[in-house]
C-alpha cells in the first residue's frame, strides 16, 4: 500500500462517528454521538465533501449506533440517551428512517438493554433486525413488522467478561455484527476476538457453537466494527489507530494505521480511534469512520477515511 492509497474524506470538529454505511448512490450514511444532527449523509466524491443531516430526533436521543438496510429507501438505526460510551438503560430504540423523505417512519422501543451496537438482518427474513447487546452480552432480534423483541443468543463468547477497554469506557463485549452465508460474524471488544456462529437463515437460531477465527494482536489493540470484501476477507476497525484484514483462514495483517510501516500514520493521515468499516460498492476501497482523539485539547473529531485496496 502506498501513501496515495489513503485519504481523509472529512473530519468533524469535535463529533464522534460511531458507524457508517455505503448507500447505493455511493454516498455514506453516518451515525454519531452527541452531535447537532446525529445522522448524516456525505458524498465522498465531492470536491469539498460536506455532511448533510438526514432527520431530527427527540431531545432524549443523543447518540446513534448501528445502521442496516431494510428495503428500498428504509434503514434501521439504533439509538438512545448516550452517556460515556453506553446508554441509559431503557432509553434505546430501533428507528426506521426513510432517506427519501428524511423522516422517521417508525420506532421500536428496546427496553431491556444498556447498549445496542452493531446491526444485521436475517438473510431470508430481512425485516428481522439483529442487534449486538454489548453490555449484557447478547444478540437481540427485533421484528420490524410485529415490533417483538427477543433474545436470539446469550453466550459467554458475547459478554465483556472481565476485560477492560479504555479508561472511562465501560466493558464492551460483542460489538460489530454481520450475517454472511450460513453464519453470524461478530467482534468482541473486551475479549479481543473475531468469531462466528452458524445460524438457521430463516429463524436466526444458532445451529452450532461459537468459533473464534482471530484474536486481537495485543491487549491494547481493541476490535470494533468490521466489513467483508467479496472474497470473504474481514476488515476490522481497531482502536486506537489501525485497520486489520482477517483472511478466511484466520491470517491477520495490518492494512492501515499504526503498525503498517509508518507509525500511526499512512499518507499523512492518522487514524483517530477507528470505529467502523464499509466496503465501497465497486469493491475497490473501504471507508473507515473514526471517533476522534478522545484526549486531545482541543478535542479532534471523528473522520471519514478512504483506503484503496
PDB file of N, CA, C and O in Angstrom, residues 9 13 25 55 58 64 69 75 79 81 101 130 139 148-149 162 174 228 231 235 241 245 299:
ATOM      1  N   UNK A   9     -11.492  11.911   3.871  1.00  0.00           N
ATOM      2  CA  UNK A   9     -12.620  12.469   3.142  1.00  0.00           C
ATOM      3  C   UNK A   9     -13.212  13.648   3.898  1.00  0.00           C
ATOM      4  O   UNK A   9     -13.552  14.682   3.315  1.00  0.00           O
ATOM      5  N   UNK A  13     -15.423  18.627  13.541  1.00  0.00           N
ATOM      6  CA  UNK A  13     -14.651  19.427  14.504  1.00  0.00           C
ATOM      7  C   UNK A  13     -14.439  18.711  15.836  1.00  0.00           C
ATOM      8  O   UNK A  13     -13.323  18.643  16.339  1.00  0.00           O
ATOM      9  N   UNK A  25     -26.131   5.033  -4.022  1.00  0.00           N
ATOM     10  CA  UNK A  25     -25.608   6.117  -4.869  1.00  0.00           C
ATOM     11  C   UNK A  25     -24.159   6.459  -4.570  1.00  0.00           C
ATOM     12  O   UNK A  25     -23.615   7.411  -5.133  1.00  0.00           O
ATOM     13  N   UNK A  55     -32.411  13.707   9.374  1.00  0.00           N
ATOM     14  CA  UNK A  55     -33.677  13.895  10.062  1.00  0.00           C
ATOM     15  C   UNK A  55     -33.396  14.406  11.462  1.00  0.00           C
ATOM     16  O   UNK A  55     -32.239  14.561  11.863  1.00  0.00           O
ATOM     17  N   UNK A  58     -35.789  13.173  18.861  1.00  0.00           N
ATOM     18  CA  UNK A  58     -36.192  13.777  20.118  1.00  0.00           C
ATOM     19  C   UNK A  58     -34.968  14.130  20.950  1.00  0.00           C
ATOM     20  O   UNK A  58     -33.899  13.521  20.805  1.00  0.00           O
ATOM     21  N   UNK A  64     -26.428   7.687  18.274  1.00  0.00           N
ATOM     22  CA  UNK A  64     -26.869   6.636  17.370  1.00  0.00           C
ATOM     23  C   UNK A  64     -25.731   5.648  17.176  1.00  0.00           C
ATOM     24  O   UNK A  64     -24.555   6.023  17.196  1.00  0.00           O
ATOM     25  N   UNK A  69     -29.581  -1.783   6.271  1.00  0.00           N
ATOM     26  CA  UNK A  69     -30.603  -1.549   5.253  1.00  0.00           C
ATOM     27  C   UNK A  69     -31.747  -2.528   5.419  1.00  0.00           C
ATOM     28  O   UNK A  69     -31.530  -3.726   5.679  1.00  0.00           O
ATOM     29  N   UNK A  75     -33.965   2.405   6.259  1.00  0.00           N
ATOM     30  CA  UNK A  75     -32.815   1.934   7.022  1.00  0.00           C
ATOM     31  C   UNK A  75     -33.183   1.880   8.498  1.00  0.00           C
ATOM     32  O   UNK A  75     -33.949   2.721   8.989  1.00  0.00           O
ATOM     33  N   UNK A  79     -30.453   3.767  18.595  1.00  0.00           N
ATOM     34  CA  UNK A  79     -30.000   4.945  19.329  1.00  0.00           C
ATOM     35  C   UNK A  79     -30.717   5.101  20.641  1.00  0.00           C
ATOM     36  O   UNK A  79     -31.695   4.407  20.940  1.00  0.00           O
ATOM     37  N   UNK A  81     -30.282   7.491  24.769  1.00  0.00           N
ATOM     38  CA  UNK A  81     -29.679   8.539  25.594  1.00  0.00           C
ATOM     39  C   UNK A  81     -28.268   8.101  25.950  1.00  0.00           C
ATOM     40  O   UNK A  81     -28.057   7.222  26.782  1.00  0.00           O
ATOM     41  N   UNK A 101     -37.705  10.597   2.222  1.00  0.00           N
ATOM     42  CA  UNK A 101     -38.486  11.677   2.838  1.00  0.00           C
ATOM     43  C   UNK A 101     -37.720  12.396   3.938  1.00  0.00           C
ATOM     44  O   UNK A 101     -38.121  13.472   4.366  1.00  0.00           O
ATOM     45  N   UNK A 130     -31.089  -7.903  13.786  1.00  0.00           N
ATOM     46  CA  UNK A 130     -30.313  -8.426  14.904  1.00  0.00           C
ATOM     47  C   UNK A 130     -29.435  -7.309  15.451  1.00  0.00           C
ATOM     48  O   UNK A 130     -28.847  -6.542  14.681  1.00  0.00           O
ATOM     49  N   UNK A 139     -27.268 -11.282  21.625  1.00  0.00           N
ATOM     50  CA  UNK A 139     -27.742 -10.828  20.321  1.00  0.00           C
ATOM     51  C   UNK A 139     -29.255 -10.773  20.405  1.00  0.00           C
ATOM     52  O   UNK A 139     -29.913 -11.777  20.711  1.00  0.00           O
ATOM     53  N   UNK A 148     -41.867  -7.109  17.964  1.00  0.00           N
ATOM     54  CA  UNK A 148     -41.469  -8.025  19.036  1.00  0.00           C
ATOM     55  C   UNK A 148     -39.954  -8.018  19.185  1.00  0.00           C
ATOM     56  O   UNK A 148     -39.218  -8.056  18.193  1.00  0.00           O
ATOM     57  N   UNK A 149     -39.488  -7.967  20.437  1.00  0.00           N
ATOM     58  CA  UNK A 149     -38.059  -8.002  20.746  1.00  0.00           C
ATOM     59  C   UNK A 149     -37.782  -9.261  21.550  1.00  0.00           C
ATOM     60  O   UNK A 149     -38.466  -9.546  22.542  1.00  0.00           O
ATOM     61  N   UNK A 162     -14.263 -10.166  31.982  1.00  0.00           N
ATOM     62  CA  UNK A 162     -13.598  -9.290  32.956  1.00  0.00           C
ATOM     63  C   UNK A 162     -12.672  -8.304  32.274  1.00  0.00           C
ATOM     64  O   UNK A 162     -11.882  -7.627  32.917  1.00  0.00           O
ATOM     65  N   UNK A 174     -19.701  -8.035  22.737  1.00  0.00           N
ATOM     66  CA  UNK A 174     -19.988  -8.084  21.312  1.00  0.00           C
ATOM     67  C   UNK A 174     -20.177  -6.666  20.769  1.00  0.00           C
ATOM     68  O   UNK A 174     -20.829  -5.830  21.378  1.00  0.00           O
ATOM     69  N   UNK A 228     -16.892  -7.060   5.281  1.00  0.00           N
ATOM     70  CA  UNK A 228     -16.295  -8.072   4.416  1.00  0.00           C
ATOM     71  C   UNK A 228     -16.109  -7.529   3.008  1.00  0.00           C
ATOM     72  O   UNK A 228     -16.910  -6.717   2.532  1.00  0.00           O
ATOM     73  N   UNK A 231     -14.263 -11.403  -1.374  1.00  0.00           N
ATOM     74  CA  UNK A 231     -13.537 -12.658  -1.229  1.00  0.00           C
ATOM     75  C   UNK A 231     -13.650 -13.242   0.170  1.00  0.00           C
ATOM     76  O   UNK A 231     -13.080 -14.298   0.458  1.00  0.00           O
ATOM     77  N   UNK A 235     -12.358  -6.755   7.215  1.00  0.00           N
ATOM     78  CA  UNK A 235     -11.561  -5.581   7.557  1.00  0.00           C
ATOM     79  C   UNK A 235     -12.133  -5.015   8.855  1.00  0.00           C
ATOM     80  O   UNK A 235     -13.287  -4.589   8.896  1.00  0.00           O
ATOM     81  N   UNK A 241      -5.633   2.956  16.492  1.00  0.00           N
ATOM     82  CA  UNK A 241      -5.200   3.656  15.280  1.00  0.00           C
ATOM     83  C   UNK A 241      -4.918   2.752  14.097  1.00  0.00           C
ATOM     84  O   UNK A 241      -3.994   3.023  13.335  1.00  0.00           O
ATOM     85  N   UNK A 245      -6.800  -6.755   8.372  1.00  0.00           N
ATOM     86  CA  UNK A 245      -7.501  -7.690   7.478  1.00  0.00           C
ATOM     87  C   UNK A 245      -7.372  -9.087   8.073  1.00  0.00           C
ATOM     88  O   UNK A 245      -6.271  -9.546   8.388  1.00  0.00           O
ATOM     89  N   UNK A 299     -10.255  19.062  21.524  1.00  0.00           N
ATOM     90  CA  UNK A 299     -10.643  17.747  21.023  1.00  0.00           C
ATOM     91  C   UNK A 299     -10.623  17.719  19.502  1.00  0.00           C
ATOM     92  O   UNK A 299     -11.001  18.698  18.847  1.00  0.00           O
TER      93      UNK A 299
END
